[in-house]
Amino acid sequence: MATDVVVPTLGESITEATLGQWLKQPGEAVKADEPIASLETDKVAVDVPSPVDGVIGELVAAEGDTVNVGAVIARIEAGKAAATSATPAVEDRTAVGKAEAAAAPERAAAPVEEAVVAGEAQTLSPSVRRAVLEYGVDPSKIRGTGKDGRLTKDDVLLAAKSGQAEAKVAPAPAPVPAAPAAAPARKEERVKMTRLRKTVATRLKEAQNTAAMLTTFNDVDMTAVIEARTKYKDLFEKKHGVRLGFMGFFVKAAVLAARDVPAVNAKIEGEDIVYHDYVDVSVAVSAPNGLVVPVIRDAQDKSVAEIEKTIGDFGKRAREGTLKMEEMKGGTITISNGGVFGSLLSTPIINPPQSAVLGLHRIEERPVVVKGQIVARPMMYLALSYDHRLIDGREAVTFLVALKNAIEDPTRLLIDL
């Protein structure tokens, strides 16, 4: 008797998703609650678990299909017979692959559909396959950090950068004297946009079309924060179990500045302005499929340690793909730290319906004048993009100056100045 696998409830107002990847194939054994497919929604990737023990039967939907909540995407057959045949099937595919590689070395650069790791077949996502081909690494030599040990794009990039992975592409055979060959054909690859990327594109364009966006800049001397972090980072990590970073300081400073300038933490709703007596800070976090923006709820009530723990947990679960939909809803102001990627200066785009986004950038030593003397100081550019319909230039500058003062004199964070 077959059991239907249906698309689970994905969250409020979400009725459909894109089938991003099958994690199991027909004939493979599966246990109850084991992920068999990955769905891409507007915000996150969601694993579809098996409802029962059994063997994968028919796959009703294909990768890339749009599926509705409640729709049948696969069927699981009862029994365990196929479970014992899964390993030989992997060995057969491996043997065939080796034979083909020996007979036709030029095929070594063909798209990688599977990587055999520790005797098991591992299906690679399209982005991981592209990275494997681009950097010429062997996925079987890379340890995956994703859910259930799956490879992520970051794993491939790290392996390529460290040089720890062996080259996947076989060396070309010695050239045979022949007539001059024609110039190699230039190749293109057409990849369908993921649902997440389409949603990001739509929302960013909506922000540009709707809001009267303007960006104001300032810079901040990071000397005091760096000294405080250097002095207390070991004690901080020992007591709280998390590293002391810069984001905790900036979130607390943004909360203080938002109290002075409430419009930065507000939004336009129809013909009304909605002010919040709380500060929910959206923080941009890097994930294998792109940036996601989970929300630190009630940041005004959290300590620096609680903020650092929350951000650390968001980053870990973003890499694993286990962030929940409700964790990325809401938010009253966004902080985007492009400095971790080396950005010197940028003009971030606001995240509707929010009215402001704070952009942080890399820290670099620059000459500045202090008490009449030119000295080298660790400086960072700050950028505040805001909706000019709601926030005036004076308010934007006031917000940045208040934030700058708090970072350059962290004591202000303790005495609420």
XYZ file of C-alpha atoms in Angstrom:
417
model
C 0.000 0.000 0.000
C 1.393 3.401 -0.975
C 1.413 6.475 1.268
C 1.128 9.920 -0.312
C 3.702 12.598 0.518
C 2.064 16.020 0.429
C 3.367 19.579 0.602
C 3.112 20.620 4.282
C 1.689 23.868 5.592
C 4.373 26.495 4.937
C 3.179 29.402 7.003
C 0.596 32.133 7.043
C -0.407 33.404 3.570
C 2.015 31.027 1.789
C 0.107 28.715 -0.542
C 2.783 27.426 -2.910
C 6.473 26.642 -3.208
C 9.030 25.444 -5.739
C 10.384 21.905 -5.562
C 14.078 22.696 -5.308
C 15.676 19.270 -4.927
C 14.840 15.609 -4.406
C 16.958 14.231 -1.558
C 15.801 10.657 -2.201
C 15.232 8.763 -5.455
C 12.822 5.923 -6.391
C 13.882 2.598 -4.913
C 15.743 4.130 -1.971
C 14.766 3.243 1.580
C 13.503 6.009 3.818
C 12.581 6.293 7.480
C 9.739 8.239 9.030
C 10.552 11.969 9.433
C 13.636 11.653 7.207
C 13.834 14.542 4.678
C 13.109 13.389 1.138
C 12.749 16.733 -0.679
C 13.609 20.406 -0.290
C 11.050 23.108 -1.072
C 11.920 26.728 -1.817
C 9.479 29.321 -0.506
C 9.662 33.082 -0.787
C 11.994 33.246 2.213
C 13.519 29.908 3.179
C 14.109 26.334 2.074
C 11.852 23.811 3.822
C 12.522 20.072 4.027
C 9.623 17.673 3.382
C 9.824 14.694 5.778
C 8.659 11.170 4.998
C 5.413 10.352 6.839
C 6.278 6.622 7.192
C 9.035 4.036 6.883
C 9.261 2.503 3.427
C 10.723 2.798 -0.036
C 10.460 5.775 -2.368
C 8.041 4.929 -5.163
C 6.711 7.386 -7.713
C 7.930 10.994 -7.818
C 4.841 12.933 -8.869
C 6.553 16.325 -9.163
C 9.872 17.232 -10.763
C 12.594 19.609 -9.559
C 11.653 23.158 -10.496
C 7.883 22.528 -10.430
C 5.591 24.888 -8.538
C 3.546 22.897 -6.015
C 0.612 23.965 -3.847
C 0.195 23.268 -0.139
C -1.494 19.871 0.257
C -0.512 18.652 -3.226
C 0.883 15.110 -3.598
C 4.523 15.168 -4.692
C 5.573 11.545 -4.128
C 4.411 8.139 -2.950
C 6.107 5.799 -0.492
C 5.662 2.055 -0.829
C 5.534 -0.228 2.188
C 8.341 -2.721 2.692
C 12.060 -2.838 3.242
C 13.274 -4.814 0.223
C 14.657 -1.803 -1.586
C 16.650 -0.700 1.467
C 19.202 -3.476 1.015
C 19.591 -2.754 -2.680
C 20.383 0.908 -2.236
C 24.078 0.395 -1.540
C 24.713 -1.910 -4.552
C 22.910 0.619 -6.712
C 25.372 3.244 -5.598
C 28.262 0.902 -6.301
C 26.876 0.153 -9.776
C 26.594 3.828 -10.597
C 30.105 4.392 -9.283
C 31.524 1.537 -11.370
C 29.768 2.778 -14.481
C 31.062 6.286 -13.837
C 34.626 5.025 -13.518
C 34.351 2.985 -16.711
C 32.990 5.948 -18.641
C 35.729 8.205 -17.281
C 38.409 5.722 -18.371
C 36.907 5.347 -21.842
C 36.280 9.044 -22.413
C 38.492 11.385 -20.319
C 37.015 14.386 -22.050
C 33.731 13.751 -20.231
C 35.298 14.477 -16.860
C 34.089 18.071 -16.970
C 30.427 17.095 -17.521
C 27.915 18.308 -14.912
C 28.259 16.404 -11.626
C 24.937 14.874 -10.664
C 26.079 12.862 -7.644
C 29.074 12.631 -5.328
C 29.887 9.372 -3.562
C 30.903 10.195 -0.018
C 31.762 7.496 2.543
C 30.020 4.871 0.424
C 26.771 6.795 0.061
C 25.254 8.753 -2.791
C 24.966 12.457 -2.121
C 22.780 14.545 -4.410
C 24.191 18.017 -5.093
C 22.010 21.092 -5.486
C 22.337 23.114 -8.727
C 24.344 25.870 -7.030
C 26.747 23.341 -5.495
C 27.164 21.552 -8.858
C 28.032 24.855 -10.540
C 30.598 25.664 -7.825
C 32.161 22.187 -8.114
C 32.597 22.606 -11.857
C 33.771 26.188 -11.638
C 36.488 25.527 -9.056
C 37.420 22.010 -10.236
C 37.169 20.307 -6.849
C 36.222 16.749 -5.928
C 33.015 16.827 -3.846
C 33.786 13.407 -2.361
C 36.819 14.947 -0.621
C 34.840 17.745 1.018
C 33.111 17.441 4.384
C 29.587 18.864 4.192
C 28.328 21.207 6.911
C 24.725 21.366 5.751
C 21.816 19.423 7.159
C 22.486 15.650 7.291
C 26.048 16.327 6.099
C 24.984 17.710 2.709
C 27.428 19.920 0.821
C 26.750 23.638 0.638
C 28.181 26.179 -1.763
C 30.209 27.649 1.111
C 31.825 24.224 1.693
C 32.979 24.100 -1.937
C 34.292 27.682 -1.873
C 36.194 27.038 1.365
C 37.739 23.842 -0.018
C 38.768 25.591 -3.229
C 40.272 28.486 -1.294
C 42.235 26.275 1.136
C 43.414 23.925 -1.599
C 42.428 20.909 0.509
C 40.154 19.348 -2.128
C 41.603 17.400 -5.006
C 40.918 18.493 -8.541
C 37.904 16.806 -10.076
C 38.753 17.483 -13.733
C 41.127 14.948 -15.241
C 44.216 16.255 -17.075
C 43.749 16.640 -20.796
C 45.474 13.997 -22.940
C 48.640 14.907 -24.811
C 47.823 16.782 -28.012
C 47.918 14.769 -31.224
C 49.455 16.518 -34.231
C 46.596 17.596 -36.434
C 45.276 20.441 -38.450
C 44.896 23.740 -36.549
C 41.804 23.521 -34.373
C 39.050 26.070 -34.488
C 38.707 28.509 -31.611
C 36.813 26.929 -28.674
C 33.127 27.729 -28.603
C 32.024 30.147 -25.916
C 29.505 28.572 -23.574
C 26.568 29.926 -21.634
C 24.543 28.371 -18.851
C 20.895 29.248 -18.345
C 19.651 28.645 -14.800
C 16.104 29.264 -13.645
C 15.828 31.820 -10.856
C 15.013 30.329 -7.481
C 11.833 31.410 -5.759
C 13.901 33.159 -3.095
C 15.857 35.153 -5.685
C 12.654 36.111 -7.539
C 11.086 37.285 -4.284
C 14.172 39.350 -3.404
C 14.148 40.920 -6.877
C 10.448 41.761 -6.636
C 10.683 43.289 -3.161
C 13.765 45.363 -3.928
C 12.200 46.755 -7.078
C 8.998 47.441 -5.158
C 11.021 49.403 -2.607
C 12.595 51.526 -5.345
C 9.244 52.150 -7.029
C 7.352 52.991 -3.835
C 9.698 54.724 -1.413
C 11.436 58.064 -1.917
C 14.814 56.581 -1.036
C 17.779 58.624 0.019
C 21.083 57.626 1.665
C 23.013 59.642 4.241
C 26.587 58.788 5.242
C 28.824 59.248 8.248
C 31.932 57.566 9.604
C 32.752 56.245 13.044
C 36.008 55.758 14.942
C 36.011 52.121 16.097
C 38.927 52.540 18.551
C 36.866 52.370 21.765
C 34.789 49.362 20.682
C 37.861 47.476 19.459
C 39.654 48.133 22.761
C 36.627 46.996 24.774
C 36.264 43.878 22.645
C 39.968 43.026 22.941
C 39.925 43.532 26.690
C 36.811 41.529 27.494
C 36.339 39.016 24.654
C 37.864 36.053 26.545
C 35.873 36.706 29.727
C 32.757 37.343 27.657
C 33.051 34.035 25.795
C 33.830 32.128 28.991
C 30.776 33.531 30.774
C 28.225 33.585 27.952
C 29.474 30.841 25.637
C 29.495 33.082 22.591
C 32.085 35.339 20.958
C 31.859 39.092 21.456
C 31.461 40.705 18.053
C 30.672 44.189 16.814
C 27.016 43.573 15.940
C 25.962 43.541 19.597
C 27.309 47.079 20.024
C 25.675 48.328 16.824
C 22.280 46.802 17.620
C 22.274 48.419 21.078
C 23.447 51.732 19.595
C 20.715 51.581 16.926
C 18.097 50.992 19.629
C 19.271 54.106 21.532
C 19.345 56.198 18.355
C 15.856 54.999 17.352
C 14.500 56.242 20.690
C 15.822 59.702 19.845
C 14.467 59.531 16.275
C 11.244 57.419 16.359
C 10.553 57.959 12.644
C 13.489 55.695 11.737
C 11.702 52.861 13.549
C 8.274 53.627 12.052
C 6.468 52.747 8.806
C 3.890 54.179 6.431
C 0.624 52.262 6.227
C -1.819 53.808 3.766
C -2.183 57.413 4.849
C -1.050 56.698 8.405
C 2.341 56.616 10.108
C 2.714 53.671 12.495
C 5.160 54.228 15.374
C 6.446 51.275 17.410
C 7.304 51.278 21.105
C 9.588 48.296 20.470
C 12.579 47.774 18.186
C 12.653 44.546 16.151
C 15.986 44.526 14.316
C 16.264 42.566 11.073
C 19.838 41.360 10.522
C 21.105 40.196 7.134
C 22.688 36.730 7.456
C 24.528 34.803 4.732
C 23.016 31.441 3.709
C 23.935 28.971 0.939
C 21.102 30.235 -1.279
C 21.672 33.935 -0.574
C 21.059 36.447 2.191
C 18.187 35.895 4.615
C 16.945 38.439 7.146
C 15.824 36.966 10.491
C 14.550 39.312 13.189
C 15.871 40.018 16.698
C 12.600 40.600 18.576
C 12.437 43.264 21.306
C 16.085 44.232 20.896
C 15.491 47.103 23.332
C 15.126 44.552 26.160
C 18.127 42.368 25.253
C 21.675 42.568 26.544
C 24.711 42.518 24.267
C 25.237 38.856 25.209
C 21.643 37.930 24.304
C 21.953 39.764 20.985
C 25.233 37.994 20.121
C 23.722 34.610 21.030
C 20.676 35.291 18.853
C 22.765 36.383 15.863
C 25.102 33.392 16.267
C 22.131 31.017 16.329
C 20.631 32.695 13.244
C 23.918 32.324 11.346
C 24.282 28.639 12.243
C 20.720 27.732 11.289
C 20.881 29.832 8.115
C 23.802 27.698 6.918
C 21.871 24.546 7.829
C 18.680 25.798 6.193
C 16.619 25.372 9.369
C 15.406 28.935 9.942
C 11.651 29.148 10.403
C 9.297 31.345 8.406
C 8.053 33.238 11.452
C 11.629 34.176 12.384
C 11.919 36.305 9.241
C 8.594 38.116 9.469
C 8.221 41.623 10.794
C 11.157 43.782 11.758
C 11.064 47.546 12.214
C 14.599 48.423 11.040
C 17.330 46.464 9.254
C 21.105 46.293 9.799
C 23.190 44.951 6.906
C 26.886 44.313 7.491
C 28.581 44.335 4.102
C 31.911 44.846 5.822
C 32.280 41.109 6.445
C 32.605 40.725 2.659
C 35.044 43.627 2.340
C 32.613 46.373 1.283
C 34.000 49.893 1.837
C 30.821 51.829 1.051
C 27.328 51.065 -0.245
C 23.796 52.416 -0.513
C 21.578 49.642 0.903
C 17.935 49.322 -0.188
C 15.231 49.443 2.481
C 13.203 46.340 3.299
C 9.477 47.233 2.908
C 7.421 48.083 4.858
C 10.343 49.301 6.964
C 11.508 52.861 6.448
C 15.243 52.587 7.119
C 18.234 50.270 6.747
C 21.641 50.803 8.341
C 24.639 49.664 6.297
C 27.904 48.747 8.054
C 31.192 48.436 6.187
C 34.741 47.237 6.619
C 37.064 48.733 9.202
C 40.274 50.224 7.842
C 42.926 52.535 9.215
C 42.669 56.064 7.831
C 44.342 59.339 8.772
C 42.129 61.561 10.913
C 42.730 64.731 12.872
C 42.486 64.320 16.677
C 43.207 67.364 18.858
C 45.125 69.003 16.050
C 47.256 65.931 15.313
C 47.002 63.634 12.274
C 46.765 60.061 13.555
C 45.790 56.678 12.108
C 42.488 55.373 13.445
C 40.326 52.319 12.608
C 37.408 53.938 10.785
C 34.156 52.573 9.381
C 31.707 54.238 6.991
C 28.040 54.137 8.008
C 25.186 54.442 5.502
C 21.548 55.021 6.377
C 19.102 54.559 3.505
C 15.636 55.825 4.386
C 12.197 56.646 3.029
C 12.201 60.424 2.583
C 8.390 60.444 2.666
C 8.601 59.723 6.380
C 12.140 60.602 7.496
C 13.613 64.045 6.915
C 17.305 64.626 6.291
C 17.692 66.233 9.712
C 16.289 63.120 11.389
C 18.529 60.802 9.358
C 21.633 62.781 10.291
C 20.536 62.949 13.953
C 20.133 59.152 14.009
C 23.594 58.555 12.529
C 25.254 61.050 14.882
C 23.586 59.448 17.926
C 24.741 56.008 16.762
C 28.251 57.329 16.061
C 28.490 58.871 19.547
C 27.408 55.619 21.198
C 29.975 53.537 19.298
C 32.830 55.994 19.895
C 31.925 56.157 23.612
C 30.354 52.776 24.562
C 29.707 54.030 28.096
C 26.650 55.746 26.609
C 25.176 52.282 25.999
C 25.284 51.614 29.748
C 23.850 54.910 30.978
C 21.282 55.323 28.180
C 22.639 58.532 26.616
